CSV table of C-alpha atoms in Angstrom, one decimal:
chain,number,residue,atom,x,y,z
A,570,SER,CA,5.5,12.5,3.9
A,571,PHE,CA,5.9,8.8,3.9
A,572,GLN,CA,5.7,5.9,1.5
A,573,VAL,CA,2.9,3.3,1.2
A,574,VAL,CA,3.5,-0.1,-0.2
A,575,VAL,CA,0.7,-1.6,-2.3
A,576,ARG,CA,1.2,-5.3,-2.8
A,577,GLY,CA,-0.3,-7.2,-5.7
A,578,ASN,CA,0.7,-9.0,-8.9
A,579,GLY,CA,1.4,-8.0,-12.5
A,580,PHE,CA,2.0,-4.3,-12.1
A,581,LEU,CA,4.7,-4.5,-14.8
A,582,HIS,CA,2.2,-6.1,-17.2
A,583,ALA,CA,0.2,-2.9,-17.6
A,584,ARG,CA,0.0,-1.7,-21.2
A,585,ASN,CA,1.8,1.4,-20.3
A,586,ILE,CA,3.8,1.5,-17.0
A,587,ASN,CA,3.7,5.3,-17.1
A,588,GLN,CA,-0.1,5.2,-16.7
A,589,VAL,CA,0.0,3.1,-13.4
A,590,LEU,CA,-1.4,5.3,-10.6
A,591,CYS,CA,-1.7,5.2,-6.8
A,592,SER,CA,-5.3,6.2,-5.9
A,593,PHE,CA,-6.1,7.4,-2.4
A,594,LYS,CA,-9.8,8.0,-1.3
A,595,ILE,CA,-10.0,10.5,1.6
A,596,ASN,CA,-13.1,10.6,3.8
A,597,ASP,CA,-15.1,9.0,1.0
A,598,THR,CA,-15.2,12.4,-0.7
A,599,ILE,CA,-11.9,13.2,-2.3
A,600,THR,CA,-9.8,10.9,-4.5
A,601,VAL,CA,-6.2,11.7,-5.0
A,602,ASN,CA,-4.3,10.0,-7.9
A,603,GLU,CA,-0.5,10.1,-7.9
A,604,LYS,CA,2.2,8.5,-10.0
A,605,PRO,CA,4.0,5.8,-7.9
A,606,SER,CA,7.6,6.5,-7.0
A,607,GLY,CA,8.4,2.9,-7.8
A,608,VAL,CA,6.8,0.1,-9.8
A,609,GLU,CA,7.8,-3.5,-9.5
A,610,ASN,CA,6.0,-6.7,-10.6
A,611,THR,CA,4.6,-7.4,-7.1
A,612,PHE,CA,4.3,-4.0,-5.5
A,613,LEU,CA,3.9,-0.2,-6.0
A,614,LEU,CA,5.7,2.3,-3.8
A,615,CYS,CA,3.4,5.3,-3.4
A,616,THR,CA,4.0,8.6,-1.7
A,617,ALA,CA,1.0,9.2,0.6
A,618,PRO,CA,-0.8,12.5,0.1
A,619,VAL,CA,-0.4,15.2,2.8
A,620,ILE,CA,-3.6,16.5,4.3
A,621,ASP,CA,-3.0,20.1,5.5
A,622,GLU,CA,-6.5,21.0,6.8
A,623,VAL,CA,-8.8,19.2,9.3
A,624,GLY,CA,-11.7,17.6,7.4
A,625,LYS,CA,-9.9,17.8,4.0
Protein backbone atom coordinates (compact mmCIF):
# COMPACT_ATOMS: atom_id res chain seq x y z
CA SER A 1 0.00 0.00 0.00
CA PHE A 2 1.00 3.62 -0.30
CA GLN A 3 -0.06 7.00 1.02
CA VAL A 4 -1.91 9.69 -0.95
CA VAL A 5 -1.66 13.33 0.11
CA VAL A 6 -4.84 15.37 -0.41
CA ARG A 7 -4.07 19.08 -0.19
CA GLY A 8 -6.61 21.73 0.72
CA ASN A 9 -7.50 24.10 3.52
CA GLY A 10 -9.49 23.89 6.73
CA PHE A 11 -9.47 20.15 7.40
CA LEU A 12 -9.09 20.84 11.12
CA HIS A 13 -12.17 23.10 11.06
CA ALA A 14 -14.55 20.17 10.54
CA ARG A 15 -17.23 19.86 13.22
CA ASN A 16 -15.85 16.45 14.13
CA ILE A 17 -12.32 15.55 13.01
CA ASN A 18 -13.16 11.85 13.52
CA GLN A 19 -15.72 12.10 10.71
CA VAL A 20 -13.24 13.35 8.08
CA LEU A 21 -12.92 10.71 5.33
CA CYS A 22 -10.79 10.00 2.28
CA SER A 23 -13.04 9.02 -0.62
CA PHE A 24 -11.73 7.10 -3.65
CA LYS A 25 -13.90 6.47 -6.73
CA ILE A 26 -12.71 3.44 -8.69
CA ASN A 27 -13.69 2.99 -12.36
CA ASP A 28 -16.69 5.31 -11.83
CA THR A 29 -18.51 2.40 -10.15
CA ILE A 30 -17.18 1.78 -6.65
CA THR A 31 -16.58 4.38 -3.96
CA VAL A 32 -14.26 3.48 -1.09
CA ASN A 33 -14.34 5.67 2.03
CA GLU A 34 -11.49 5.36 4.52
CA LYS A 35 -10.42 7.27 7.61
CA PRO A 36 -7.25 9.27 6.94
CA SER A 37 -4.09 8.18 8.70
CA GLY A 38 -3.29 11.85 9.33
CA VAL A 39 -5.30 15.08 9.41
CA GLU A 40 -3.61 18.48 9.32
CA ASN A 41 -5.06 21.89 8.51
CA THR A 42 -3.73 21.91 4.92
CA PHE A 43 -3.63 18.21 4.00
CA LEU A 44 -4.98 14.72 4.62
CA LEU A 45 -2.75 11.65 4.54
CA CYS A 46 -4.80 8.80 3.08
CA THR A 47 -3.93 5.14 2.65
CA ALA A 48 -4.82 4.21 -0.93
CA PRO A 49 -7.15 1.23 -1.30
CA VAL A 50 -5.64 -2.00 -2.63
CA ILE A 51 -7.34 -3.44 -5.72
CA ASP A 52 -6.85 -7.20 -5.76
CA GLU A 53 -8.81 -8.15 -8.88
CA VAL A 54 -8.68 -6.87 -12.45
CA GLY A 55 -11.74 -4.75 -13.15
CA LYS A 56 -12.55 -4.23 -9.46
